[in-house]
Amino acid sequence: MSKGRLRQTLSNWANNEDQHARDLQQEYADAGVTPIAEAPDRELLRLRGTLRTVTLRPRGGVPALEAELFDGTDVVTVVWLGRRRIAGITPGRSLQVQGRIGRHDGTRTIYNPRYELIP
């Protein structure tokens, strides 16, 4: 693949990602939830987004299901302690969570949130 063609392919990919982020922002803004980028730490809030990744990552010897929630503005890590899997929690799934954002190793994280799967 030539440099020009590679550059064009990367540019198209970046533009598609930007458009996807704008679409998500609009979709979740209409739902009346707080955008992740504007969500304050340590306050009870509701967020909506799409799960980008879901991994099993033990914390302190305890199983923990960890997911990355993206709403087009920013990302927050959602962690369910003591869980190896949750039915319906898969990459690409839309989800609404309720909880408090804290920081763990500099990453914005919500532990054991209430959640609702969005069709």
mmCIF file of C-alpha atoms in Angstrom, residues 13-111:
data_model
loop_
_atom_site.group_PDB
_atom_site.id
_atom_site.type_symbol
_atom_site.label_atom_id
_atom_site.label_comp_id
_atom_site.label_asym_id
_atom_site.label_seq_id
_atom_site.Cartn_x
_atom_site.Cartn_y
_atom_site.Cartn_z
ATOM 1 C CA TRP A 13 -11.091 5.946 9.510
ATOM 2 C CA ALA A 14 -10.540 8.996 11.733
ATOM 3 C CA ASN A 15 -13.425 10.846 10.086
ATOM 4 C CA ASN A 16 -15.721 7.846 10.621
ATOM 5 C CA GLU A 17 -14.717 7.714 14.313
ATOM 6 C CA ASP A 18 -15.428 11.449 14.684
ATOM 7 C CA GLN A 19 -18.844 11.034 13.059
ATOM 8 C CA HIS A 20 -19.626 8.051 15.288
ATOM 9 C CA ALA A 21 -18.712 10.119 18.372
ATOM 10 C CA ARG A 22 -20.979 12.970 17.206
ATOM 11 C CA ASP A 23 -23.841 10.515 16.584
ATOM 12 C CA LEU A 24 -23.458 9.040 20.073
ATOM 13 C CA GLN A 25 -23.362 12.503 21.657
ATOM 14 C CA GLN A 26 -26.613 13.441 19.946
ATOM 15 C CA GLU A 27 -28.322 10.156 20.791
ATOM 16 C CA TYR A 28 -27.436 10.308 24.488
ATOM 17 C CA ALA A 29 -28.075 14.066 24.800
ATOM 18 C CA ASP A 30 -31.679 13.394 23.768
ATOM 19 C CA ALA A 31 -31.953 10.822 26.604
ATOM 20 C CA GLY A 32 -31.455 13.496 29.293
ATOM 21 C CA VAL A 33 -28.370 11.973 30.906
ATOM 22 C CA THR A 34 -25.109 13.648 31.885
ATOM 23 C CA PRO A 35 -22.342 13.536 29.244
ATOM 24 C CA ILE A 36 -19.332 11.662 30.626
ATOM 25 C CA ALA A 37 -16.993 14.593 29.901
ATOM 26 C CA GLU A 38 -19.169 16.873 32.084
ATOM 27 C CA ALA A 39 -19.856 14.337 34.853
ATOM 28 C CA PRO A 40 -18.487 15.494 38.215
ATOM 29 C CA ASP A 41 -16.596 13.101 40.457
ATOM 30 C CA ARG A 42 -18.212 11.721 43.649
ATOM 31 C CA GLU A 43 -21.775 12.749 42.781
ATOM 32 C CA LEU A 44 -24.614 10.322 42.112
ATOM 33 C CA LEU A 45 -25.396 10.456 38.392
ATOM 34 C CA ARG A 46 -26.754 8.577 35.388
ATOM 35 C CA LEU A 47 -24.630 8.000 32.297
ATOM 36 C CA ARG A 48 -25.374 6.334 28.972
ATOM 37 C CA GLY A 49 -22.926 4.987 26.461
ATOM 38 C CA THR A 50 -21.693 2.100 24.402
ATOM 39 C CA LEU A 51 -19.344 -0.521 25.816
ATOM 40 C CA ARG A 52 -16.087 -0.471 23.856
ATOM 41 C CA THR A 53 -14.262 -3.183 25.778
ATOM 42 C CA VAL A 54 -15.192 -5.787 28.390
ATOM 43 C CA THR A 55 -12.438 -7.663 30.235
ATOM 44 C CA LEU A 56 -12.010 -9.866 33.273
ATOM 45 C CA ARG A 57 -9.347 -8.214 35.398
ATOM 46 C CA PRO A 58 -8.944 -9.461 38.983
ATOM 47 C CA ARG A 59 -8.414 -6.775 41.631
ATOM 48 C CA GLY A 60 -6.823 -7.753 44.898
ATOM 49 C CA GLY A 61 -7.417 -11.456 44.244
ATOM 50 C CA VAL A 62 -11.141 -10.897 43.591
ATOM 51 C CA PRO A 63 -12.645 -11.376 40.110
ATOM 52 C CA ALA A 64 -13.718 -8.097 38.526
ATOM 53 C CA LEU A 65 -15.555 -7.512 35.276
ATOM 54 C CA GLU A 66 -14.280 -4.267 33.782
ATOM 55 C CA ALA A 67 -15.839 -2.367 30.873
ATOM 56 C CA GLU A 68 -15.074 0.875 29.064
ATOM 57 C CA LEU A 69 -18.202 3.036 28.569
ATOM 58 C CA PHE A 70 -18.007 5.635 25.770
ATOM 59 C CA ASP A 71 -20.660 8.262 25.009
ATOM 60 C CA GLY A 72 -18.922 10.277 22.305
ATOM 61 C CA THR A 73 -17.551 12.858 24.759
ATOM 62 C CA ASP A 74 -15.297 10.757 26.995
ATOM 63 C CA VAL A 75 -14.768 7.333 28.558
ATOM 64 C CA VAL A 76 -15.424 6.006 32.051
ATOM 65 C CA THR A 77 -14.384 2.587 33.340
ATOM 66 C CA VAL A 78 -17.166 0.548 34.916
ATOM 67 C CA VAL A 79 -16.174 -2.261 37.304
ATOM 68 C CA TRP A 80 -18.321 -4.982 38.839
ATOM 69 C CA LEU A 81 -16.361 -6.552 41.705
ATOM 70 C CA GLY A 82 -16.835 -10.258 42.354
ATOM 71 C CA ARG A 83 -18.254 -10.919 38.880
ATOM 72 C CA ARG A 84 -16.693 -12.975 36.107
ATOM 73 C CA ARG A 85 -19.423 -12.215 33.586
ATOM 74 C CA ILE A 86 -22.822 -10.549 33.374
ATOM 75 C CA ALA A 87 -25.367 -11.606 30.750
ATOM 76 C CA GLY A 88 -25.734 -8.858 28.130
ATOM 77 C CA ILE A 89 -22.560 -7.003 29.092
ATOM 78 C CA THR A 90 -20.640 -7.294 25.822
ATOM 79 C CA PRO A 91 -18.658 -4.916 23.597
ATOM 80 C CA GLY A 92 -20.920 -2.803 21.401
ATOM 81 C CA ARG A 93 -23.862 -2.957 23.822
ATOM 82 C CA SER A 94 -25.591 0.279 24.866
ATOM 83 C CA LEU A 95 -25.911 0.692 28.595
ATOM 84 C CA GLN A 96 -27.176 3.153 31.177
ATOM 85 C CA VAL A 97 -25.383 3.162 34.527
ATOM 86 C CA GLN A 98 -26.033 4.917 37.806
ATOM 87 C CA GLY A 99 -23.361 5.464 40.408
ATOM 88 C CA ARG A 100 -20.550 7.742 41.546
ATOM 89 C CA ILE A 101 -17.367 8.369 39.611
ATOM 90 C CA GLY A 102 -14.142 7.989 41.524
ATOM 91 C CA ARG A 103 -10.519 7.861 40.450
ATOM 92 C CA HIS A 104 -8.356 4.756 40.562
ATOM 93 C CA ASP A 105 -4.768 5.160 39.342
ATOM 94 C CA GLY A 106 -5.847 8.320 37.502
ATOM 95 C CA THR A 107 -8.689 6.574 35.641
ATOM 96 C CA ARG A 108 -12.294 7.697 36.126
ATOM 97 C CA THR A 109 -14.096 4.619 37.454
ATOM 98 C CA ILE A 110 -17.557 3.623 38.689
ATOM 99 C CA TYR A 111 -17.655 0.558 40.946
#
